[in-house]
Amino acid sequence: MAREALTGSRIRERRIMAGIKQADLARLAGISPSYLNLIEHNRRRIGGKLLLNIAGALGVEAQALTDGAEAALIATLRDAADAAGMSGDEVTRADEFAGRFPGWADVLAGTAKRAAALEQTVEALSDRLAHDPHLAASMHELLSTAAAIRSTAAILAENETLEPEWRNRFHANIDEDSRRLSDSTEAIVAYLDADADTADAASSPQEEVESYLSAQDFSFAALEADHVAPHLIDQMVQSAPQLRSQGAKFIAGLVLRQVTEDAALLKLSTLRAAVTSLGTDPLALASHLNCPMPCLLRRMAALPELGAGLVVCDRSGTVIFRKSIEGFTVPRHGACCPLWPLFSALGQPGSVIRSHVTQSGRADAPFVGYAAAGAIATQGYNAAPLMQAVMLLLPAGAGTGDAVAVGSTCRVCPQEPCRARREPSVISAGV
Amino acid sequence: MGQGEVALRMSKHVVLVEDELNIAEAIRFLLSNEGWRVETLANGATAVEVIRKAAPDLVMLDVMLPGKSGFDILHDLRADPAMQGLPVLMLTARGQARDREMAEKAGVSRFMTKPFSNSEMLDAVRELTS
């Protein structure tokens, strides 16, 4: 059923919800009950003054009776249906459902959004629990202390004739362990709470660098100049409040030197002009600008108007740079999904990989991923090249064809079956 | 437990390698009550040497230890033909499947996750040494 034809259904639902008889609404709108009946059953189109009159009589905005106001709601319902694996026919009836049962549709859409948000939280926390060394050590401490308290308390409870010396010693131990448990728990809560504040969330040098780059919107006008002063990068790194550790300063220095090298090859202003005339196809741009593909992809990610994400890995597959994009998670600590175009490129230096991808369990936001790999520097005669692969992620519109379902990392990926799975997922296992 | 049973177990010796002193104290109390002679170590560095010399009836081993990890201690023990039949009960807060697999590959006799109940631990000791 065409979405435009559903205004009648919405009028009928709103009228019934408001407890107004059909004849009364017809009278208020200045039309016959039989004509209103035809409208309510979507057999007559409605618009203009009549729509305004009916909306006024129902006490709602006219937009609430047309599809426009509910487009976001319907889109959310369709996303929820897709995520639940609902069949095509049912999915196309999302607008009918929203029209006939607006209240229930709101509840379902709200629940779907909340589930997606919680899933993201679980993903982040699971990732940390599995791979964050600080958290792992803290949890070990917590469990060990709990074990000591449990054993000692059981001894006290089950041995009524315990000698006073032992009894006193165990009481002291429980006192000591309970204080330790309290301190450890507080420390863990404080550590996890810090995540809510991006500026203080950085628990590793890599995260400090991400925080710094994000604050600069991944763009450094000073490094776009024809001549960059020798000590400029060091000054930038030393003065950045987000870069607290030596490790973060070192990594940020590497990133900024790469930006400087890239800017020498291709200014953002030049790229912006080329994108305006040629569009965002990297092959066309690289050919037009005579720019190596990895450099071009990095530069495209620095154009804020493209809203692109970027992931860079080294020859070992370790992610060494990320510019996040909503809907595509790059795990902070664990190994990434090997199905990403990034890793295809790593195995095929010189090729440019293009692939439409969606990340399972993330509302299936579509992206087009472009990836290429190349040697980062000549290390001398007969030395194996140090490779880097670069993947640019651009938001893809509807109708971009079949997308490859990829994950973030196995532990939190619900995709089944998956030929690349390394370990079970806590999500599919229902943990 | 009867006096005879305690006397029978008096000769049994366990080496407990655990850096959490209060857990070690609780286990020492429980096993001593069962007639065991309990020798405790809080550092893994010398554990293999001590165990080889002591030739105990049972080893209880934490995983995350200063000096040397429980996995490494177990690996070294199993590399010694004389220690291959020695019952080793591993007590750890690292209860993930991967840790359990690592322990089994290294030749653990029983793997127990903290926190555990005293009766669970005592049952495991009895089973391993009966």
mmCIF file of N, CA and C in Angstrom, chain A residues 24-148:
data_model
loop_
_atom_site.group_PDB
_atom_site.id
_atom_site.type_symbol
_atom_site.label_atom_id
_atom_site.label_comp_id
_atom_site.label_asym_id
_atom_site.label_seq_id
_atom_site.Cartn_x
_atom_site.Cartn_y
_atom_site.Cartn_z
ATOM 1 N N ASP A 24 -19.609 12.962 13.651
ATOM 2 C CA ASP A 24 -19.273 14.230 14.302
ATOM 3 C C ASP A 24 -18.047 14.873 13.653
ATOM 4 N N LEU A 25 -17.041 14.043 13.357
ATOM 5 C CA LEU A 25 -15.838 14.595 12.723
ATOM 6 C C LEU A 25 -16.174 15.132 11.329
ATOM 7 N N ALA A 26 -17.018 14.392 10.625
ATOM 8 C CA ALA A 26 -17.417 14.832 9.287
ATOM 9 C C ALA A 26 -18.100 16.204 9.358
ATOM 10 N N ARG A 27 -18.976 16.339 10.339
ATOM 11 C CA ARG A 27 -19.689 17.610 10.492
ATOM 12 C C ARG A 27 -18.695 18.734 10.802
ATOM 13 N N LEU A 28 -17.763 18.455 11.729
ATOM 14 C CA LEU A 28 -16.780 19.486 12.083
ATOM 15 C C LEU A 28 -15.912 19.876 10.883
ATOM 16 N N ALA A 29 -15.653 18.908 10.021
ATOM 17 C CA ALA A 29 -14.795 19.183 8.859
ATOM 18 C C ALA A 29 -15.582 19.714 7.675
ATOM 19 N N GLY A 30 -16.900 19.690 7.786
ATOM 20 C CA GLY A 30 -17.724 20.227 6.702
ATOM 21 C C GLY A 30 -17.871 19.283 5.540
ATOM 22 N N ILE A 31 -17.833 17.978 5.792
ATOM 23 C CA ILE A 31 -18.024 17.001 4.727
ATOM 24 C C ILE A 31 -19.033 15.967 5.189
ATOM 25 N N SER A 32 -19.487 15.140 4.273
ATOM 26 C CA SER A 32 -20.469 14.122 4.635
ATOM 27 C C SER A 32 -19.776 12.944 5.302
ATOM 28 N N PRO A 33 -20.516 12.247 6.169
ATOM 29 C CA PRO A 33 -19.926 11.065 6.807
ATOM 30 C C PRO A 33 -19.477 10.023 5.788
ATOM 31 N N SER A 34 -20.201 9.877 4.704
ATOM 32 C CA SER A 34 -19.815 8.851 3.723
ATOM 33 C C SER A 34 -18.496 9.229 3.042
ATOM 34 N N TYR A 35 -18.298 10.533 2.813
ATOM 35 C CA TYR A 35 -17.031 10.955 2.192
ATOM 36 C C TYR A 35 -15.866 10.744 3.162
ATOM 37 N N LEU A 36 -16.110 11.074 4.439
ATOM 38 C CA LEU A 36 -15.072 10.830 5.447
ATOM 39 C C LEU A 36 -14.749 9.339 5.539
ATOM 40 N N ASN A 37 -15.807 8.534 5.391
ATOM 41 C CA ASN A 37 -15.589 7.082 5.430
ATOM 42 C C ASN A 37 -14.669 6.632 4.296
ATOM 43 N N LEU A 38 -14.893 7.219 3.112
ATOM 44 C CA LEU A 38 -14.018 6.885 1.975
ATOM 45 C C LEU A 38 -12.580 7.334 2.253
ATOM 46 N N ILE A 39 -12.444 8.532 2.830
ATOM 47 C CA ILE A 39 -11.096 9.034 3.162
ATOM 48 C C ILE A 39 -10.421 8.098 4.171
ATOM 49 N N GLU A 40 -11.178 7.749 5.206
ATOM 50 C CA GLU A 40 -10.591 6.928 6.280
ATOM 51 C C GLU A 40 -10.166 5.548 5.769
ATOM 52 N N HIS A 41 -10.800 5.101 4.711
ATOM 53 C CA HIS A 41 -10.404 3.805 4.153
ATOM 54 C C HIS A 41 -9.473 3.965 2.966
ATOM 55 N N ASN A 42 -8.870 5.160 2.905
ATOM 56 C CA ASN A 42 -7.826 5.431 1.917
ATOM 57 C C ASN A 42 -8.311 5.307 0.475
ATOM 58 N N ARG A 43 -9.599 5.607 0.287
ATOM 59 C CA ARG A 43 -10.151 5.528 -1.077
ATOM 60 C C ARG A 43 -10.269 6.911 -1.710
ATOM 61 N N ARG A 44 -10.002 7.900 -0.946
ATOM 62 C CA ARG A 44 -9.945 9.266 -1.474
ATOM 63 C C ARG A 44 -8.700 9.934 -0.922
ATOM 64 N N ARG A 45 -8.008 10.619 -1.822
ATOM 65 C CA ARG A 45 -6.852 11.377 -1.367
ATOM 66 C C ARG A 45 -7.324 12.610 -0.601
ATOM 67 N N ILE A 46 -6.497 13.111 0.281
ATOM 68 C CA ILE A 46 -6.882 14.274 1.076
ATOM 69 C C ILE A 46 -5.687 15.199 1.225
ATOM 70 N N GLY A 47 -5.959 16.482 1.240
ATOM 71 C CA GLY A 47 -4.883 17.452 1.426
ATOM 72 C C GLY A 47 -5.497 18.831 1.591
ATOM 73 N N GLY A 48 -4.659 19.824 1.599
ATOM 74 C CA GLY A 48 -5.123 21.198 1.614
ATOM 75 C C GLY A 48 -5.962 21.555 2.827
ATOM 76 N N LYS A 49 -7.008 22.375 2.562
ATOM 77 C CA LYS A 49 -7.813 22.919 3.648
ATOM 78 C C LYS A 49 -8.570 21.827 4.409
ATOM 79 N N LEU A 50 -9.049 20.820 3.634
ATOM 80 C CA LEU A 50 -9.801 19.745 4.293
ATOM 81 C C LEU A 50 -8.917 19.011 5.315
ATOM 82 N N LEU A 51 -7.669 18.777 4.940
ATOM 83 C CA LEU A 51 -6.737 18.108 5.872
ATOM 84 C C LEU A 51 -6.535 18.968 7.122
ATOM 85 N N LEU A 52 -6.394 20.280 6.906
ATOM 86 C CA LEU A 52 -6.210 21.189 8.036
ATOM 87 C C LEU A 52 -7.438 21.187 8.943
ATOM 88 N N ASN A 53 -8.636 21.169 8.297
ATOM 89 C CA ASN A 53 -9.870 21.153 9.091
ATOM 90 C C ASN A 53 -9.966 19.894 9.948
ATOM 91 N N ILE A 54 -9.676 18.752 9.327
ATOM 92 C CA ILE A 54 -9.765 17.482 10.070
ATOM 93 C C ILE A 54 -8.724 17.454 11.190
ATOM 94 N N ALA A 55 -7.511 17.908 10.857
ATOM 95 C CA ALA A 55 -6.458 17.932 11.880
ATOM 96 C C ALA A 55 -6.885 18.823 13.040
ATOM 97 N N GLY A 56 -7.472 19.983 12.717
ATOM 98 C CA GLY A 56 -7.929 20.899 13.759
ATOM 99 C C GLY A 56 -9.001 20.265 14.623
ATOM 100 N N ALA A 57 -9.917 19.555 13.968
ATOM 101 C CA ALA A 57 -10.992 18.907 14.718
ATOM 102 C C ALA A 57 -10.454 17.799 15.616
ATOM 103 N N LEU A 58 -9.386 17.160 15.178
ATOM 104 C CA LEU A 58 -8.787 16.074 15.984
ATOM 105 C C LEU A 58 -7.784 16.609 17.003
ATOM 106 N N GLY A 59 -7.463 17.885 16.902
ATOM 107 C CA GLY A 59 -6.515 18.486 17.856
ATOM 108 C C GLY A 59 -5.085 18.045 17.616
ATOM 109 N N VAL A 60 -4.716 17.781 16.351
ATOM 110 C CA VAL A 60 -3.327 17.397 16.041
ATOM 111 C C VAL A 60 -2.813 18.287 14.913
ATOM 112 N N GLU A 61 -1.497 18.288 14.753
ATOM 113 C CA GLU A 61 -0.906 18.990 13.613
ATOM 114 C C GLU A 61 -1.230 18.205 12.349
ATOM 115 N N ALA A 62 -1.441 18.944 11.249
ATOM 116 C CA ALA A 62 -1.747 18.258 9.985
ATOM 117 C C ALA A 62 -0.640 17.294 9.600
ATOM 118 N N GLN A 63 0.598 17.680 9.920
ATOM 119 C CA GLN A 63 1.738 16.809 9.562
ATOM 120 C C GLN A 63 1.652 15.445 10.217
ATOM 121 N N ALA A 64 1.029 15.433 11.408
ATOM 122 C CA ALA A 64 0.916 14.155 12.113
ATOM 123 C C ALA A 64 0.033 13.179 11.353
ATOM 124 N N LEU A 65 -0.791 13.714 10.442
ATOM 125 C CA LEU A 65 -1.677 12.844 9.669
ATOM 126 C C LEU A 65 -1.082 12.459 8.325
ATOM 127 N N THR A 66 0.007 13.074 7.968
ATOM 128 C CA THR A 66 0.645 12.738 6.694
ATOM 129 C C THR A 66 1.900 11.938 6.968
ATOM 130 N N ASP A 67 2.475 11.434 5.916
ATOM 131 C CA ASP A 67 3.616 10.545 6.117
ATOM 132 C C ASP A 67 4.861 11.285 6.565
ATOM 133 N N GLY A 68 4.969 12.576 6.250
ATOM 134 C CA GLY A 68 6.202 13.298 6.504
ATOM 135 C C GLY A 68 6.619 13.282 7.959
ATOM 136 N N ALA A 69 5.652 13.545 8.818
ATOM 137 C CA ALA A 69 5.982 13.636 10.240
ATOM 138 C C ALA A 69 6.395 12.286 10.811
ATOM 139 N N GLU A 70 5.938 11.222 10.135
ATOM 140 C CA GLU A 70 6.215 9.902 10.691
ATOM 141 C C GLU A 70 7.312 9.161 9.930
ATOM 142 N N ALA A 71 7.955 9.877 9.016
ATOM 143 C CA ALA A 71 8.976 9.209 8.205
ATOM 144 C C ALA A 71 10.082 8.625 9.077
ATOM 145 N N ALA A 72 10.512 9.407 10.071
ATOM 146 C CA ALA A 72 11.590 8.919 10.939
ATOM 147 C C ALA A 72 11.136 7.702 11.729
ATOM 148 N N LEU A 73 9.865 7.775 12.176
ATOM 149 C CA LEU A 73 9.325 6.645 12.936
ATOM 150 C C LEU A 73 9.280 5.391 12.058
ATOM 151 N N ILE A 74 8.810 5.559 10.832
ATOM 152 C CA ILE A 74 8.707 4.414 9.925
ATOM 153 C C ILE A 74 10.094 3.862 9.592
ATOM 154 N N ALA A 75 11.048 4.766 9.414
ATOM 155 C CA ALA A 75 12.415 4.312 9.130
ATOM 156 C C ALA A 75 12.958 3.491 10.296
ATOM 157 N N THR A 76 12.666 3.948 11.519
ATOM 158 C CA THR A 76 13.129 3.198 12.698
ATOM 159 C C THR A 76 12.460 1.831 12.764
ATOM 160 N N LEU A 77 11.153 1.803 12.448
ATOM 161 C CA LEU A 77 10.442 0.525 12.467
ATOM 162 C C LEU A 77 11.024 -0.432 11.434
ATOM 163 N N ARG A 78 11.337 0.115 10.263
ATOM 164 C CA ARG A 78 11.920 -0.748 9.218
ATOM 165 C C ARG A 78 13.286 -1.278 9.635
ATOM 166 N N ASP A 79 14.082 -0.406 10.278
ATOM 167 C CA ASP A 79 15.380 -0.863 10.774
ATOM 168 C C ASP A 79 15.197 -1.990 11.791
ATOM 169 N N ALA A 80 14.207 -1.798 12.678
ATOM 170 C CA ALA A 80 13.961 -2.818 13.708
ATOM 171 C C ALA A 80 13.520 -4.123 13.054
ATOM 172 N N ALA A 81 12.672 -4.007 12.013
ATOM 173 C CA ALA A 81 12.204 -5.208 11.323
ATOM 174 C C ALA A 81 13.358 -5.911 10.628
ATOM 175 N N ASP A 82 14.223 -5.121 9.991
ATOM 176 C CA ASP A 82 15.394 -5.709 9.317
ATOM 177 C C ASP A 82 16.276 -6.440 10.320
ATOM 178 N N ALA A 83 16.512 -5.766 11.451
ATOM 179 C CA ALA A 83 17.385 -6.360 12.469
ATOM 180 C C ALA A 83 16.800 -7.660 13.008
ATOM 181 N N ALA A 84 15.453 -7.747 13.022
ATOM 182 C CA ALA A 84 14.806 -8.960 13.541
ATOM 183 C C ALA A 84 14.671 -10.026 12.461
ATOM 184 N N GLY A 85 15.127 -9.722 11.255
ATOM 185 C CA GLY A 85 15.066 -10.708 10.172
ATOM 186 C C GLY A 85 13.675 -10.876 9.600
ATOM 187 N N MET A 86 12.844 -9.838 9.711
ATOM 188 C CA MET A 86 11.480 -9.930 9.211
ATOM 189 C C MET A 86 11.476 -9.970 7.684
ATOM 190 N N SER A 87 10.476 -10.628 7.108
ATOM 191 C CA SER A 87 10.450 -10.805 5.656
ATOM 192 C C SER A 87 10.099 -9.493 4.955
ATOM 193 N N GLY A 88 10.359 -9.428 3.653
ATOM 194 C CA GLY A 88 10.155 -8.222 2.872
ATOM 195 C C GLY A 88 8.740 -7.694 2.919
ATOM 196 N N ASP A 89 7.758 -8.592 2.789
ATOM 197 C CA ASP A 89 6.370 -8.144 2.760
ATOM 198 C C ASP A 89 5.984 -7.449 4.055
ATOM 199 N N GLU A 90 6.408 -8.033 5.150
ATOM 200 C CA GLU A 90 6.072 -7.451 6.449
ATOM 201 C C GLU A 90 6.758 -6.099 6.631
ATOM 202 N N VAL A 91 8.005 -6.019 6.185
ATOM 203 C CA VAL A 91 8.759 -4.778 6.366
ATOM 204 C C VAL A 91 8.077 -3.631 5.625
ATOM 205 N N THR A 92 7.545 -3.920 4.439
ATOM 206 C CA THR A 92 6.922 -2.841 3.665
ATOM 207 C C THR A 92 5.629 -2.351 4.311
ATOM 208 N N ARG A 93 5.138 -3.078 5.286
ATOM 209 C CA ARG A 93 3.897 -2.640 5.949
ATOM 210 C C ARG A 93 4.172 -1.825 7.212
ATOM 211 N N ALA A 94 5.421 -1.410 7.397
ATOM 212 C CA ALA A 94 5.759 -0.622 8.588
ATOM 213 C C ALA A 94 4.950 0.666 8.632
ATOM 214 N N ASP A 95 4.763 1.300 7.465
ATOM 215 C CA ASP A 95 4.016 2.562 7.467
ATOM 216 C C ASP A 95 2.538 2.333 7.807
ATOM 217 N N GLU A 96 2.020 1.207 7.361
ATOM 218 C CA GLU A 96 0.628 0.891 7.692
ATOM 219 C C GLU A 96 0.480 0.686 9.208
ATOM 220 N N PHE A 97 1.479 -0.014 9.748
ATOM 221 C CA PHE A 97 1.469 -0.251 11.198
ATOM 222 C C PHE A 97 1.546 1.076 11.959
ATOM 223 N N ALA A 98 2.451 1.950 11.503
ATOM 224 C CA ALA A 98 2.604 3.251 12.168
ATOM 225 C C ALA A 98 1.331 4.080 12.035
ATOM 226 N N GLY A 99 0.653 3.943 10.897
ATOM 227 C CA GLY A 99 -0.576 4.701 10.687
ATOM 228 C C GLY A 99 -1.721 4.208 11.538
ATOM 229 N N ARG A 100 -1.817 2.902 11.647
ATOM 230 C CA ARG A 100 -2.965 2.340 12.369
ATOM 231 C C ARG A 100 -2.747 2.319 13.869
ATOM 232 N N PHE A 101 -1.535 2.116 14.279
ATOM 233 C CA PHE A 101 -1.266 2.008 15.726
ATOM 234 C C PHE A 101 -0.117 2.946 16.105
ATOM 235 N N PRO A 102 -0.321 4.243 16.035
ATOM 236 C CA PRO A 102 0.781 5.178 16.274
ATOM 237 C C PRO A 102 1.406 5.038 17.657
ATOM 238 N N GLY A 103 0.575 4.762 18.655
ATOM 239 C CA GLY A 103 1.107 4.627 20.015
ATOM 240 C C GLY A 103 2.021 3.419 20.140
ATOM 241 N N TRP A 104 1.545 2.284 19.631
ATOM 242 C CA TRP A 104 2.365 1.071 19.691
ATOM 243 C C TRP A 104 3.635 1.220 18.851
ATOM 244 N N ALA A 105 3.468 1.912 17.713
ATOM 245 C CA ALA A 105 4.639 2.119 16.847
ATOM 246 C C ALA A 105 5.703 2.933 17.578
ATOM 247 N N ASP A 106 5.251 3.959 18.318
ATOM 248 C CA ASP A 106 6.206 4.761 19.099
ATOM 249 C C ASP A 106 6.940 3.898 20.127
ATOM 250 N N VAL A 107 6.150 3.044 20.798
ATOM 251 C CA VAL A 107 6.749 2.176 21.822
ATOM 252 C C VAL A 107 7.774 1.247 21.189
ATOM 253 N N LEU A 108 7.393 0.642 20.052
ATOM 254 C CA LEU A 108 8.305 -0.304 19.401
ATOM 255 C C LEU A 108 9.565 0.403 18.907
ATOM 256 N N ALA A 109 9.380 1.578 18.310
ATOM 257 C CA ALA A 109 10.549 2.309 17.797
ATOM 258 C C ALA A 109 11.462 2.736 18.947
ATOM 259 N N GLY A 110 10.848 3.192 20.037
ATOM 260 C CA GLY A 110 11.649 3.598 21.198
ATOM 261 C C GLY A 110 12.416 2.424 21.770
ATOM 262 N N THR A 111 11.756 1.275 21.824
ATOM 263 C CA THR A 111 12.417 0.075 22.353
ATOM 264 C C THR A 111 13.565 -0.356 21.448
ATOM 265 N N ALA A 112 13.327 -0.273 20.136
ATOM 266 C CA ALA A 112 14.383 -0.661 19.193
ATOM 267 C C ALA A 112 15.598 0.255 19.340
ATOM 268 N N LYS A 113 15.337 1.555 19.501
ATOM 269 C CA LYS A 113 16.453 2.503 19.665
ATOM 270 C C LYS A 113 17.226 2.214 20.951
ATOM 271 N N ARG A 114 16.454 1.936 22.006
ATOM 272 C CA ARG A 114 17.102 1.669 23.298
ATOM 273 C C ARG A 114 17.938 0.392 23.219
ATOM 274 N N ALA A 115 17.382 -0.622 22.533
ATOM 275 C CA ALA A 115 18.119 -1.883 22.393
ATOM 276 C C ALA A 115 19.425 -1.641 21.635
ATOM 277 N N ALA A 116 19.357 -0.799 20.599
ATOM 278 C CA ALA A 116 20.570 -0.521 19.825
ATOM 279 C C ALA A 116 21.599 0.200 20.688
ATOM 280 N N ALA A 117 21.111 1.151 21.511
ATOM 281 C CA ALA A 117 22.037 1.887 22.380
ATOM 282 C C ALA A 117 22.660 0.956 23.413
ATOM 283 N N LEU A 118 21.838 0.068 23.981
ATOM 284 C CA LEU A 118 22.362 -0.872 24.975
ATOM 285 C C LEU A 118 23.357 -1.840 24.342
ATOM 286 N N GLU A 119 23.063 -2.232 23.107
ATOM 287 C CA GLU A 119 23.961 -3.144 22.412
ATOM 288 C C GLU A 119 25.334 -2.495 22.237
ATOM 289 N N GLN A 120 25.311 -1.196 21.918
ATOM 290 C CA GLN A 120 26.578 -0.486 21.777
ATOM 291 C C GLN A 120 27.333 -0.454 23.099
ATOM 292 N N THR A 121 26.566 -0.250 24.191
ATOM 293 C CA THR A 121 27.207 -0.211 25.511
ATOM 294 C C THR A 121 27.813 -1.570 25.844
ATOM 295 N N VAL A 122 27.035 -2.632 25.583
ATOM 296 C CA VAL A 122 27.536 -3.984 25.849
ATOM 297 C C VAL A 122 28.787 -4.239 25.032
ATOM 298 N N GLU A 123 28.743 -3.789 23.781
ATOM 299 C CA GLU A 123 29.879 -4.010 22.891
ATOM 300 C C GLU A 123 31.141 -3.351 23.449
ATOM 301 N N ALA A 124 30.963 -2.097 23.867
ATOM 302 C CA ALA A 124 32.117 -1.365 24.384
ATOM 303 C C ALA A 124 32.641 -1.990 25.673
ATOM 304 N N LEU A 125 31.713 -2.340 26.580
ATOM 305 C CA LEU A 125 32.144 -2.903 27.864
ATOM 306 C C LEU A 125 32.740 -4.292 27.682
ATOM 307 N N SER A 126 32.131 -5.081 26.794
ATOM 308 C CA SER A 126 32.651 -6.425 26.561
ATOM 309 C C SER A 126 34.053 -6.347 25.983
ATOM 310 N N ASP A 127 34.213 -5.398 25.069
ATOM 311 C CA ASP A 127 35.525 -5.207 24.455
ATOM 312 C C ASP A 127 36.559 -4.882 25.527
ATOM 313 N N ARG A 128 36.161 -3.994 26.434
ATOM 314 C CA ARG A 128 37.084 -3.601 27.499
ATOM 315 C C ARG A 128 37.375 -4.768 28.422
ATOM 316 N N LEU A 129 36.276 -5.500 28.804
ATOM 317 C CA LEU A 129 36.471 -6.603 29.739
ATOM 318 C C LEU A 129 37.412 -7.648 29.168
ATOM 319 N N ALA A 130 37.269 -7.862 27.850
ATOM 320 C CA ALA A 130 38.060 -8.931 27.242
ATOM 321 C C ALA A 130 39.500 -8.517 27.018
ATOM 322 N N HIS A 131 39.742 -7.242 26.778
ATOM 323 C CA HIS A 131 41.068 -6.885 26.289
ATOM 324 C C HIS A 131 41.771 -5.783 27.063
ATOM 325 N N ASP A 132 41.057 -5.105 27.944
ATOM 326 C CA ASP A 132 41.682 -4.013 28.661
ATOM 327 C C ASP A 132 42.498 -4.588 29.818
ATOM 328 N N PRO A 133 43.814 -4.461 29.769
ATOM 329 C CA PRO A 133 44.639 -5.084 30.809
ATOM 330 C C PRO A 133 44.383 -4.507 32.199
ATOM 331 N N HIS A 134 44.087 -3.199 32.256
ATOM 332 C CA HIS A 134 43.843 -2.583 33.561
ATOM 333 C C HIS A 134 42.587 -3.166 34.190
ATOM 334 N N LEU A 135 41.552 -3.279 33.370
ATOM 335 C CA LEU A 135 40.285 -3.797 33.884
ATOM 336 C C LEU A 135 40.409 -5.275 34.245
ATOM 337 N N ALA A 136 41.137 -6.032 33.419
ATOM 338 C CA ALA A 136 41.322 -7.457 33.692
ATOM 339 C C ALA A 136 42.026 -7.649 35.033
ATOM 340 N N ALA A 137 43.046 -6.828 35.286
ATOM 341 C CA ALA A 137 43.779 -6.944 36.560
ATOM 342 C C ALA A 137 42.869 -6.559 37.728
ATOM 343 N N SER A 138 42.043 -5.530 37.512
ATOM 344 C CA SER A 138 41.139 -5.100 38.577
ATOM 345 C C SER A 138 40.102 -6.177 38.889
ATOM 346 N N MET A 139 39.577 -6.793 37.844
ATOM 347 C CA MET A 139 38.583 -7.844 38.052
ATOM 348 C C MET A 139 39.213 -9.042 38.765
ATOM 349 N N HIS A 140 40.455 -9.329 38.426
ATOM 350 C CA HIS A 140 41.158 -10.427 39.097
ATOM 351 C C HIS A 140 41.294 -10.133 40.585
ATOM 352 N N GLU A 141 41.648 -8.913 40.885
ATOM 353 C CA GLU A 141 41.779 -8.487 42.285
ATOM 354 C C GLU A 141 40.448 -8.620 43.016
ATOM 355 N N LEU A 142 39.395 -8.191 42.324
ATOM 356 C CA LEU A 142 38.060 -8.233 42.915
ATOM 357 C C LEU A 142 37.651 -9.665 43.241
ATOM 358 N N LEU A 143 37.844 -10.551 42.278
ATOM 359 C CA LEU A 143 37.432 -11.952 42.472
ATOM 360 C C LEU A 143 38.287 -12.644 43.526
ATOM 361 N N SER A 144 39.556 -12.325 43.543
ATOM 362 C CA SER A 144 40.435 -12.941 44.546
ATOM 363 C C SER A 144 40.029 -12.507 45.942
ATOM 364 N N THR A 145 39.699 -11.235 46.087
ATOM 365 C CA THR A 145 39.286 -10.733 47.401
ATOM 366 C C THR A 145 37.958 -11.361 47.807
ATOM 367 N N ALA A 146 37.042 -11.473 46.827
ATOM 368 C CA ALA A 146 35.761 -12.109 47.128
ATOM 369 C C ALA A 146 35.964 -13.560 47.549
ATOM 370 N N ALA A 147 36.912 -14.230 46.905
ATOM 371 C CA ALA A 147 37.193 -15.628 47.261
ATOM 372 C C ALA A 147 37.698 -15.740 48.692
ATOM 373 N N ALA A 148 38.567 -14.807 49.063
ATOM 374 C CA ALA A 148 39.120 -14.828 50.431
ATOM 375 C C ALA A 148 38.012 -14.599 51.452
#
